[in-house]
Tab-separated table of C-alpha atoms in Angstrom:
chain	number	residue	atom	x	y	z
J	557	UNK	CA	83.948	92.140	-17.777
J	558	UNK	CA	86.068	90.001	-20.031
J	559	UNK	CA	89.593	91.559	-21.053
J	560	UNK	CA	91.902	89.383	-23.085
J	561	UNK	CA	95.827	90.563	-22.851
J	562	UNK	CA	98.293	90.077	-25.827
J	563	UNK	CA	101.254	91.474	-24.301
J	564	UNK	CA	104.919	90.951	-23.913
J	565	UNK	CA	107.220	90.424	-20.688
J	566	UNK	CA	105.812	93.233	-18.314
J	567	UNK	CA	102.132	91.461	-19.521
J	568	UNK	CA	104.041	88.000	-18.393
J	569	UNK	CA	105.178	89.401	-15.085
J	570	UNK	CA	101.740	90.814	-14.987
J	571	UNK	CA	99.885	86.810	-14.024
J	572	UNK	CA	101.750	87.558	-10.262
J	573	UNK	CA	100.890	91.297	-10.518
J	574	UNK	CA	98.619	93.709	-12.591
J	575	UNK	CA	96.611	90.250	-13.802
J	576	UNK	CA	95.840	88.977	-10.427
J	577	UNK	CA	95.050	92.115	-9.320
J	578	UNK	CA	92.797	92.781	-12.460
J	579	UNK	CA	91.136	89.584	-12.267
J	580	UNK	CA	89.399	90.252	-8.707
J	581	UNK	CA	86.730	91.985	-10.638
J	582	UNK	CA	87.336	91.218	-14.295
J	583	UNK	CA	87.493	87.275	-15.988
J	584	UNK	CA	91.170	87.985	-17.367
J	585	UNK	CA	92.530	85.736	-20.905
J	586	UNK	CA	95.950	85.514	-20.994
J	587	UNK	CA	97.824	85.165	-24.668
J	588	UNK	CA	101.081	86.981	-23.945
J	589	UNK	CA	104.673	86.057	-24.464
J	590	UNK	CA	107.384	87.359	-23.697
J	591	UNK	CA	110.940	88.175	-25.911
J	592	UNK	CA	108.423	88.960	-29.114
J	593	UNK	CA	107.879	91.956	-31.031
J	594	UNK	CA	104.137	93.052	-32.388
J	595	UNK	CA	104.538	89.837	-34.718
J	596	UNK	CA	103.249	87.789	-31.940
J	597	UNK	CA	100.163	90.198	-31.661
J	598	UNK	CA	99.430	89.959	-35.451
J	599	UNK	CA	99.504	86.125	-35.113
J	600	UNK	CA	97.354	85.963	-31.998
J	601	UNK	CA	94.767	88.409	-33.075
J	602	UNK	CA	94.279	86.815	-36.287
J	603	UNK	CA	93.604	83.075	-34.798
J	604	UNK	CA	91.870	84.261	-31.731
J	605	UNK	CA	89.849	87.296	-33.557
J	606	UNK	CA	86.260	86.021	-33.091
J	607	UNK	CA	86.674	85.500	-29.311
J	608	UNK	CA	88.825	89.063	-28.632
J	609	UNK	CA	85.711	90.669	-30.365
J	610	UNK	CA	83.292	88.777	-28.014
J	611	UNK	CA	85.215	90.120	-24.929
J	612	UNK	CA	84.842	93.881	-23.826
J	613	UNK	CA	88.389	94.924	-24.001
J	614	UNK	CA	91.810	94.064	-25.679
J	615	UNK	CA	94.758	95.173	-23.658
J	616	UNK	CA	97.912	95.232	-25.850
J	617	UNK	CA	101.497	95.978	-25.010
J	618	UNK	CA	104.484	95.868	-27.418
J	619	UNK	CA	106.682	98.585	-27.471
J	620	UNK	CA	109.084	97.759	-25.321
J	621	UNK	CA	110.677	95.145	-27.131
J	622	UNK	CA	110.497	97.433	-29.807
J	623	UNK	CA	112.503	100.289	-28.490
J	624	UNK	CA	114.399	97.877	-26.852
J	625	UNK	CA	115.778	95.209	-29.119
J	626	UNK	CA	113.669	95.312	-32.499
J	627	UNK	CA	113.595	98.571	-33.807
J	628	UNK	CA	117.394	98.631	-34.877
J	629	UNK	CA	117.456	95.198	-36.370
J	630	UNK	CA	114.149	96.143	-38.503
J	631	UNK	CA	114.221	99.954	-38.414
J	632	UNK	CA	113.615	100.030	-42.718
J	633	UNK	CA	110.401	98.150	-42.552
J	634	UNK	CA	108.726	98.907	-39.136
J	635	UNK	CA	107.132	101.808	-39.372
J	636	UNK	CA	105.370	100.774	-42.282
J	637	UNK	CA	104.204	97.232	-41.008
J	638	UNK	CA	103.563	98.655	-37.497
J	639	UNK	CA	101.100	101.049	-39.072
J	640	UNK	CA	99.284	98.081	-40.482
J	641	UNK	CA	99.066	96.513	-37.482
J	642	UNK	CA	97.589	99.251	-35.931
J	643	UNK	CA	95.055	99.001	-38.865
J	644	UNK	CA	93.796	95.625	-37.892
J	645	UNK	CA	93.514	96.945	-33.922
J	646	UNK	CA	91.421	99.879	-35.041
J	647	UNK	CA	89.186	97.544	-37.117
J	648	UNK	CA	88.578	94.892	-34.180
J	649	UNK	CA	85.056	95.333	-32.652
J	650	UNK	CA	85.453	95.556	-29.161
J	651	UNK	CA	87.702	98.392	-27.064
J	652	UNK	CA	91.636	98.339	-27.272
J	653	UNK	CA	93.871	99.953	-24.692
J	654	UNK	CA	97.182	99.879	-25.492
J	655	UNK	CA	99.944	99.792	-22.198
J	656	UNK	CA	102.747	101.771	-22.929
J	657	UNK	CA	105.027	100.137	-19.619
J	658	UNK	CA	108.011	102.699	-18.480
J	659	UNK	CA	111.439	102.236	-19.648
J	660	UNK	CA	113.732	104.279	-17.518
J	661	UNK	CA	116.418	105.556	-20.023
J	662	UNK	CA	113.566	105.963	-22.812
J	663	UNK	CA	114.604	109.313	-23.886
J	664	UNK	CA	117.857	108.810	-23.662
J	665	UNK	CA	117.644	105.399	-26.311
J	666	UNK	CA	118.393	105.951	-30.321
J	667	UNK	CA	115.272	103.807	-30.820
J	668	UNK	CA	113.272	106.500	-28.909
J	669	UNK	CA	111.555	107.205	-32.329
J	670	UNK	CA	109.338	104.109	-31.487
J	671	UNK	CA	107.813	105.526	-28.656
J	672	UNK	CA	106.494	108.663	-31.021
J	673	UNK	CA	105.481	106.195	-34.125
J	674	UNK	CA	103.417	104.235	-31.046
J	675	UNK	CA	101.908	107.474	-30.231
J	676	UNK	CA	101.422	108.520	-33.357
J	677	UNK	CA	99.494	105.755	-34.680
J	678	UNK	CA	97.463	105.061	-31.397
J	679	UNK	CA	95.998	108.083	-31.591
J	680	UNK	CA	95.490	108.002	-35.393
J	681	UNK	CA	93.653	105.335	-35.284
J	682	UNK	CA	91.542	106.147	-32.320
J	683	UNK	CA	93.485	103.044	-29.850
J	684	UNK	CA	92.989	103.847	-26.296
J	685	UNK	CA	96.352	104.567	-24.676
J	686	UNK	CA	97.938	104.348	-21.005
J	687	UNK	CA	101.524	106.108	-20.976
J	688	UNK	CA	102.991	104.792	-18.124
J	689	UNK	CA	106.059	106.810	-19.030
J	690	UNK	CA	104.190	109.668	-17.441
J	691	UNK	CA	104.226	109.105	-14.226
J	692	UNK	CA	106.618	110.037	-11.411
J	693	UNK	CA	108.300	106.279	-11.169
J	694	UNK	CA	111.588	106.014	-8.793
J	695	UNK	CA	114.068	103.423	-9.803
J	696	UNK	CA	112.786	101.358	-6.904
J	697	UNK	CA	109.391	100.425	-8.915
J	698	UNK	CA	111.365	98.521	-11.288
J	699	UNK	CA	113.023	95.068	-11.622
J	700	UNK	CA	115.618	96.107	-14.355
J	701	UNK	CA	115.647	99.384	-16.767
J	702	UNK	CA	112.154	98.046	-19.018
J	703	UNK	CA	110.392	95.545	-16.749
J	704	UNK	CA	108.402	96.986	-13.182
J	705	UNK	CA	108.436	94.924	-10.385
J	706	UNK	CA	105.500	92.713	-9.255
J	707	UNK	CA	104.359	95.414	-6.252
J	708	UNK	CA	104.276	97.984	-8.919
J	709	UNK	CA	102.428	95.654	-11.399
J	710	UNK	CA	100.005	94.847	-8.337
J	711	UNK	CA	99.100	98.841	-8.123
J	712	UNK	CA	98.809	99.176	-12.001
J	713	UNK	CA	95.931	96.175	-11.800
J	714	UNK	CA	93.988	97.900	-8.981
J	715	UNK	CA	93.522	101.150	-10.521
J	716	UNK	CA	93.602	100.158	-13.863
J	717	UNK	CA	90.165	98.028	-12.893
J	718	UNK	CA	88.559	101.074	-12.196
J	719	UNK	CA	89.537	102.799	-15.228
J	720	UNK	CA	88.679	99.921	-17.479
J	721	UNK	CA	84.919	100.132	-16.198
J	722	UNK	CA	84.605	104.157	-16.643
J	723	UNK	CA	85.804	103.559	-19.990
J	724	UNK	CA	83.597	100.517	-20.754
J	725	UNK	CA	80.775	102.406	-19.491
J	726	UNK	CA	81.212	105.820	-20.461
J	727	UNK	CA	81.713	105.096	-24.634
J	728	UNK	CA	79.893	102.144	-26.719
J	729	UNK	CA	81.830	99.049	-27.650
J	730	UNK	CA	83.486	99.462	-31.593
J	731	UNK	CA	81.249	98.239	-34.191
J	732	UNK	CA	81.159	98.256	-37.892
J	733	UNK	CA	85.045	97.334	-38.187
J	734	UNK	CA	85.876	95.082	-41.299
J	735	UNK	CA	88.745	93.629	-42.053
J	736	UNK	CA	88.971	91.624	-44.981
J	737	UNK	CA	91.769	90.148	-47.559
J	738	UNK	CA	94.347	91.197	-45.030
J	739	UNK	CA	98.093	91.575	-45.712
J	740	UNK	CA	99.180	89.113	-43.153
J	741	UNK	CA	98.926	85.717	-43.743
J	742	UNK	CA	99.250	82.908	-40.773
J	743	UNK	CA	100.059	79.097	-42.229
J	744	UNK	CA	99.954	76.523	-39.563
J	745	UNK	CA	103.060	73.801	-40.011
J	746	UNK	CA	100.261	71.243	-39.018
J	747	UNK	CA	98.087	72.446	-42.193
J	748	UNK	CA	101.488	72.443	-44.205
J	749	UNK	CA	102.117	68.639	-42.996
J	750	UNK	CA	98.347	67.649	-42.590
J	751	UNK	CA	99.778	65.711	-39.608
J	752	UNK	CA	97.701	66.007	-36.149
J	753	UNK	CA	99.153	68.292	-33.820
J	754	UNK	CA	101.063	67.779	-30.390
J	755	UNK	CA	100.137	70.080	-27.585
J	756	UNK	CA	102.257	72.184	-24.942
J	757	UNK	CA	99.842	73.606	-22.170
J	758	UNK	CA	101.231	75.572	-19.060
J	759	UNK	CA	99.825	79.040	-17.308
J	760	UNK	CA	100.452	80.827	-19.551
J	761	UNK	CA	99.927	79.006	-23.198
J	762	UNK	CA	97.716	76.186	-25.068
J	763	UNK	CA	99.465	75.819	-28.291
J	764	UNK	CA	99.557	72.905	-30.586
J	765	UNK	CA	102.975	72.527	-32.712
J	766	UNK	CA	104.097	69.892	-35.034
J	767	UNK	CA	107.515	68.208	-35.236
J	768	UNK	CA	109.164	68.760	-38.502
J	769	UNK	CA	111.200	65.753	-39.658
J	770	UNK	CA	111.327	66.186	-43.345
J	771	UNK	CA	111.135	69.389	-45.959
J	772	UNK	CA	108.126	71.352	-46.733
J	773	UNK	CA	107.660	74.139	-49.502
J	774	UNK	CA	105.288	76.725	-49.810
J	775	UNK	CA	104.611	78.203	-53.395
J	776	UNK	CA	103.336	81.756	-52.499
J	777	UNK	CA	103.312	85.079	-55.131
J	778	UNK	CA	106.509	87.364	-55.167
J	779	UNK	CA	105.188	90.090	-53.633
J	780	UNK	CA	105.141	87.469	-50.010
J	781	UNK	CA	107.370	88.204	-47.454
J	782	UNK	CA	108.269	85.817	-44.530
J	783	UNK	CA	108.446	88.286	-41.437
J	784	UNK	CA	108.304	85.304	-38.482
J	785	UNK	CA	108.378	81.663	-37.285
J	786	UNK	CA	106.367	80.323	-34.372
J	787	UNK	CA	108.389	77.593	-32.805
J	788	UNK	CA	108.514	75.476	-29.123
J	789	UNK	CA	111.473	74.400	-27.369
J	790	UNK	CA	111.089	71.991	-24.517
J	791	UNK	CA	112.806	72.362	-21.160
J	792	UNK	CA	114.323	68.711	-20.896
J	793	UNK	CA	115.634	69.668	-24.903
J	794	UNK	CA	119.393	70.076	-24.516
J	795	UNK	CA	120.241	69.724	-28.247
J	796	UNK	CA	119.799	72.765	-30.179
J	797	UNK	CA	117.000	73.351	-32.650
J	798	UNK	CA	116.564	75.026	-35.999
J	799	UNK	CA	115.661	75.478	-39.656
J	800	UNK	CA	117.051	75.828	-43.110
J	801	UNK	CA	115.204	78.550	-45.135
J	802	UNK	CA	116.115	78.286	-48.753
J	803	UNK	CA	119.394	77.258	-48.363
J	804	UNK	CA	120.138	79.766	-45.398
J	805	UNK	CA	120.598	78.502	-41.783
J	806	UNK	CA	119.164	79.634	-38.540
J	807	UNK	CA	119.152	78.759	-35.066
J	808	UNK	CA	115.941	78.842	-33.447
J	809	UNK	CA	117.274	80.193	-29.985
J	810	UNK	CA	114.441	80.706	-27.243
J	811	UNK	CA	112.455	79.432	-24.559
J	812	UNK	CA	109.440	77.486	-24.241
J	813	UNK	CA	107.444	79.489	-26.761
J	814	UNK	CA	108.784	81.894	-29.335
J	815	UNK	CA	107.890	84.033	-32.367
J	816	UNK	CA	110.814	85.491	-33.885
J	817	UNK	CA	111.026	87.626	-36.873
J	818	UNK	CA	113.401	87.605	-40.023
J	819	UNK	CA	115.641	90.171	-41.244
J	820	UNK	CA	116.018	88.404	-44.203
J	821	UNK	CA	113.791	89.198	-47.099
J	822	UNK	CA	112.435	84.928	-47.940
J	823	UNK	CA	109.781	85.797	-50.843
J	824	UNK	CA	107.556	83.970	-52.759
J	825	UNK	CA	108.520	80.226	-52.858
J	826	UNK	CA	109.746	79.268	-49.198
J	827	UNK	CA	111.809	75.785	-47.905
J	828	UNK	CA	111.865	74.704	-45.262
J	829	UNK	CA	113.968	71.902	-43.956
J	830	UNK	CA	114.715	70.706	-40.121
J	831	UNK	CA	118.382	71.051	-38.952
J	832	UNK	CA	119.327	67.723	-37.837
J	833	UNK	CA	123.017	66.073	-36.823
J	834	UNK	CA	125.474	68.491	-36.659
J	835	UNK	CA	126.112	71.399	-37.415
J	836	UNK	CA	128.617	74.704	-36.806
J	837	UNK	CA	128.703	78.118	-36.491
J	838	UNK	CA	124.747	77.972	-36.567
J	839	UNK	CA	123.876	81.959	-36.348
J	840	UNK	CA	120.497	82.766	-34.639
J	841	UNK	CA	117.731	84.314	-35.865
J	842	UNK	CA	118.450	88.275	-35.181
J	843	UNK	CA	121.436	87.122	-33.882
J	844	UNK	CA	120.133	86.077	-30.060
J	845	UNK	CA	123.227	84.761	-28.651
J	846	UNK	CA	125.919	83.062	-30.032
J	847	UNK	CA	125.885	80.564	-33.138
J	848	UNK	CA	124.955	77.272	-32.209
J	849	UNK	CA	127.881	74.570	-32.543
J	850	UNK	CA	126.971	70.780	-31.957
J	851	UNK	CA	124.207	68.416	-32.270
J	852	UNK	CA	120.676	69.450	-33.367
J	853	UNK	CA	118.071	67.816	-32.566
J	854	UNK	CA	113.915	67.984	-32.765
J	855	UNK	CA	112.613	70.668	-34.506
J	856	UNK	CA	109.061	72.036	-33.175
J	857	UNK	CA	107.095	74.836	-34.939
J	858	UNK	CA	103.934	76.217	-34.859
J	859	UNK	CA	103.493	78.637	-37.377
J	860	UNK	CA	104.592	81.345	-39.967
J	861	UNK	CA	103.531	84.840	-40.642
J	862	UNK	CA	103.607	86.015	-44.419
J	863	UNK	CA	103.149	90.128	-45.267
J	864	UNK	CA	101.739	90.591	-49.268
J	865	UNK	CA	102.786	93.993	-50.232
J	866	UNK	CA	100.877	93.286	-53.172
J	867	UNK	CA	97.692	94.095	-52.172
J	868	UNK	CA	95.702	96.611	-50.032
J	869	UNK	CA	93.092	95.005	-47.275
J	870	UNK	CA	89.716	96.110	-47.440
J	871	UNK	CA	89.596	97.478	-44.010
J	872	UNK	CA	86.548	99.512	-42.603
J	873	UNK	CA	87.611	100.883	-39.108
J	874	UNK	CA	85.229	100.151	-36.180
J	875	UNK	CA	83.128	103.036	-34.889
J	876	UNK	CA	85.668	104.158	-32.222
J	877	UNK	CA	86.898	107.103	-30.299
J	878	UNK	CA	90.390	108.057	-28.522
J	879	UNK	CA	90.871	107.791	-24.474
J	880	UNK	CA	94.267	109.431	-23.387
J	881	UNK	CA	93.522	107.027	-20.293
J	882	UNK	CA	94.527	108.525	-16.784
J	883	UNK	CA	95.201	106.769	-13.439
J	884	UNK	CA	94.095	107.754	-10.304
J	885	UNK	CA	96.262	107.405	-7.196
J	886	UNK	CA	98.798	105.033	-9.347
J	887	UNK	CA	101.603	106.323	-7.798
J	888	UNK	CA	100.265	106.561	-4.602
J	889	UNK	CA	99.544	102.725	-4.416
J	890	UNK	CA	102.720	101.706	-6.050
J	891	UNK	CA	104.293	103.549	-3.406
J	892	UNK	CA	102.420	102.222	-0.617
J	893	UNK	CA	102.511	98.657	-1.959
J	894	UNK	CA	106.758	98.568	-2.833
J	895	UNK	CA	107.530	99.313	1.112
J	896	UNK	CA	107.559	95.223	2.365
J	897	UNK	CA	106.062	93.696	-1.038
J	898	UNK	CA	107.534	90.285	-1.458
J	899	UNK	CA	108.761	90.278	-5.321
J	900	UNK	CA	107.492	87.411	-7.342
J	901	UNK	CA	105.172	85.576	-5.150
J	902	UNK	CA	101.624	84.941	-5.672
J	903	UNK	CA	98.572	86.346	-3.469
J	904	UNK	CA	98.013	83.011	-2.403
J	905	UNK	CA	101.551	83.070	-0.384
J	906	UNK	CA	101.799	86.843	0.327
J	907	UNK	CA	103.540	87.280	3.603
J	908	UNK	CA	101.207	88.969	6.723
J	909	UNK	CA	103.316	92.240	6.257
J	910	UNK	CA	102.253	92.533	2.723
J	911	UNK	CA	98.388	91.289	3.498
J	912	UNK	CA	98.452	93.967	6.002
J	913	UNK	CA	100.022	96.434	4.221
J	914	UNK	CA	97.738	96.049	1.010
J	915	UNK	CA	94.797	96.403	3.884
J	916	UNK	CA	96.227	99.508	5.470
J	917	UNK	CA	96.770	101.099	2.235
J	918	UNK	CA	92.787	100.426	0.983
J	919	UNK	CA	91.792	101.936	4.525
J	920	UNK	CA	94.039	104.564	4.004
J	921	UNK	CA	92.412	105.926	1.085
J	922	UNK	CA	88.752	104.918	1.445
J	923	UNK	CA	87.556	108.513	2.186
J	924	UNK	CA	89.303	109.431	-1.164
J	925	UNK	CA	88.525	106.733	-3.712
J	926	UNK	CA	86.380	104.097	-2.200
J	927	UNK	CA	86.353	101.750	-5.672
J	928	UNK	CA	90.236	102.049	-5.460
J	929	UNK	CA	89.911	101.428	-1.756
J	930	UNK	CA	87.351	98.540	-2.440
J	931	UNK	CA	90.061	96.630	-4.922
J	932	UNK	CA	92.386	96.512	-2.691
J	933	UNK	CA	90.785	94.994	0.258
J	934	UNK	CA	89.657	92.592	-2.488
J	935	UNK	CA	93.183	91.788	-2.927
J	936	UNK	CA	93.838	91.249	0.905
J	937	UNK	CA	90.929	89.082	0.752
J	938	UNK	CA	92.407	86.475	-1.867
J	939	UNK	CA	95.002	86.277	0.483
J	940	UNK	CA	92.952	86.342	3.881
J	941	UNK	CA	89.810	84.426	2.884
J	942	UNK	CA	88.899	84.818	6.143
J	943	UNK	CA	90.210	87.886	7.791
J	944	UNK	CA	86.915	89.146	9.214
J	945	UNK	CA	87.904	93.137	9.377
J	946	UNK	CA	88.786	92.771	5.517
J	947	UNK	CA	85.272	91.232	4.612
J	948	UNK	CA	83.783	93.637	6.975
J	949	UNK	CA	85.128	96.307	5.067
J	950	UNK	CA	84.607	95.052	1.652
J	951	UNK	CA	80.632	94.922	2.261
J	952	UNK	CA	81.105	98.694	3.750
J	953	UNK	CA	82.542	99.766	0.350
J	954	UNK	CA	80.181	97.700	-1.563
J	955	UNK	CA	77.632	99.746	0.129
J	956	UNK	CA	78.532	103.203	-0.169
J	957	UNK	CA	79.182	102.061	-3.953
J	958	UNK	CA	75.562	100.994	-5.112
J	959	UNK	CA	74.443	103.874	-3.134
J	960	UNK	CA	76.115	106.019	-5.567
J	961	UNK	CA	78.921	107.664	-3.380
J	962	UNK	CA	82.103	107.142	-4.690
């Protein structure tokens, strides 16, 4: 099965956990990022739509963020543009599960409203969901308040496999959905420049970006809102980096890959023009950090992302139908797996108390759920190719699985 993820930082944690785990089974393509809010997803969906509908599922995660940093700063506008986000998912012709990860405080939080809009809208418009917020987590499965750890990420991989092929198999891939003369609107800087691209490739990203050295303009109806920027900043880049947006300055303040949104209202006709020299008091855009004093210096960007609230897509939702998606033994792995898991370390160079453990646990439960059971010693095996009890056992599981016992 091919899955594509567009996530945020719990999918980025996820290539040493719930990815690696996933991928035993499952070709996995990875186009998250974290620090983003559902912007990012727009963007990537839109330039990467033909080969998310070619794959069997979408898994998308964004909320966190959300509750935790964007909702306050764009709390007038997000319900509205969320919905239409959720518009384009439910008109995407393939299946979309949607990973709410667990905050700890969640109900505690002012922005807890996101988590019902999320909800709300998932199940409006028929997007598979996994609450992860309903299950019994202790502190100890987390890394900090919004992000799990990579032992809990592991578990969520090896029974979410299973869960992905019941629901691949048990309903019909979405068909029929149409999305045409959407609201969003993606311009390239390279297309704005018509200069040939520079590219950054790591784990994680292939993205090409241009270096902006002199003004551009776009001439774009009123009714055209700017919502975000795509921009790159380089490790070995010490100066800082930003833009000047019709007169109004802004600090691009990030990491490696970024798509940060505007609070600012920029419509119709937008300039933009590289901050180079020096500069003061340089705020950030939605105030990361602390304004940028001192030199400025190369100015990568990728893209923009334009909303026209002056027209109404033509959008014909695909032939779908709601999963309230359920977990089995989630807890039980997690458990299992967070007593001697090494945190942030790849299968490859997992310790022989974690190999073993990961074993014990699959052995453990084999007379419960053998596909569960079977993942795991698939796990183990990554890490101990040749570990002749594990391989042993992974043929015995294969078996009683074709035969239908499970």
């Amino acid at each position: 099965m091919k899955i594509v993820v567009v996530g945020t930082s719990n999918s980025v944690i996820g290539n040493k956990g719930y990815l690696v785990s996933l991928g035993v089974e499952h070709n996995i393509v990875q186009l998250s990022q974290g620090r983003t809010n559902f912007y990012h997803h727009i963007t990537t969906i839109l330039n990467n739509r033909e080969m998310i509908e070619a794959a069997d599922v979408l898994i998308i995660d964004h909320y966190v963020n959300d509750v935790n940093f964007y909702y306050e700063k764009l709390e007038a506008e997000y319900s509205d543009i969320c919905e239409q986000f959720y518009q384009l998912l439910s008109a995407l012709n393939t299946h979309v599960v949607n990973i709410l990860f667990p905050i700890i405080d969640l109900k505690t939080r002012e922005s807890f409203e996101v988590y019902r809009v999320v909800n709300n809208l998932s199940k409006q418009y028929k997007i598979n969901l996994l609450d992860l917020n309903t299950y019994k987590l202790n502190n100890s499965f987390f890394r900090d308040k919004i992000h799990i750890n990579t032992a809990t990420s592991y578990a969520l991989g090896i029974v979410l496999s299973s869960a992905l092929n019941e629901l691949v198999s048990m309903n019909d891939k979405p068909n029929d959905g149409v999305y045409e003369e959407p609201p969003f609107i993606v311009k390239r800087f390279q297309d704005l420049v018509k200069e040939n691209p520079l590219r950054f490739q790591n784990s994680l990203v292939d993205i090409e970006y241009i270096e902006l050295e002199k003004p551009v303009s776009i001439s774009l109806d009123p009714s055209v809102q700017l919502l975000s920027i795509g921009f790159i900043k380089l490790q070995n880049s010490f100066d800082g980096m930003g833009v000047e947006i019709n007169g109004i300055k802004y600090g691009l303040n990030g990491f490696r890959v970024a798509q940060e949104a505007f609070v600012n209202k920029h419509q119709g006709r937008v300039e933009i023009k590289p901050l180079l020299g020096t500069h003061s008091n340089v705020r950030n855009l939605m105030d990361r950090g602390a304004p940028i004093s001192g030199s400025f210096g190369s100015c990568l960007l990728v893209n923009m992302l334009f909303i026209d609230r002056g027209i109404e897509a033509k959008i014909n939702l695909a032939n779908r139908s709601f999963n309230n998606i359920k977990l089995n033994k989630f807890v039980e792995v997690a458990s299992k797996l967070n007593n001697g898991f090494e945190e942030d370390r790849g299968v490859s160079a997992m310790s022989k108390k974690s190999v073993d453990l990961i074993r014990d646990t699959a052995v453990s439960i084999e007379n419960t759920n053998v596909r569960v059971a079977k993942e795991l010693m698939q796990i183990a095996h990554l890490a101990r190719p040749h570990g002749p009890f594990i391989k042993k056992k992974i043929k015995e599981y294969e078996r009683i699985l074709k035969k239908g016992l499970s």
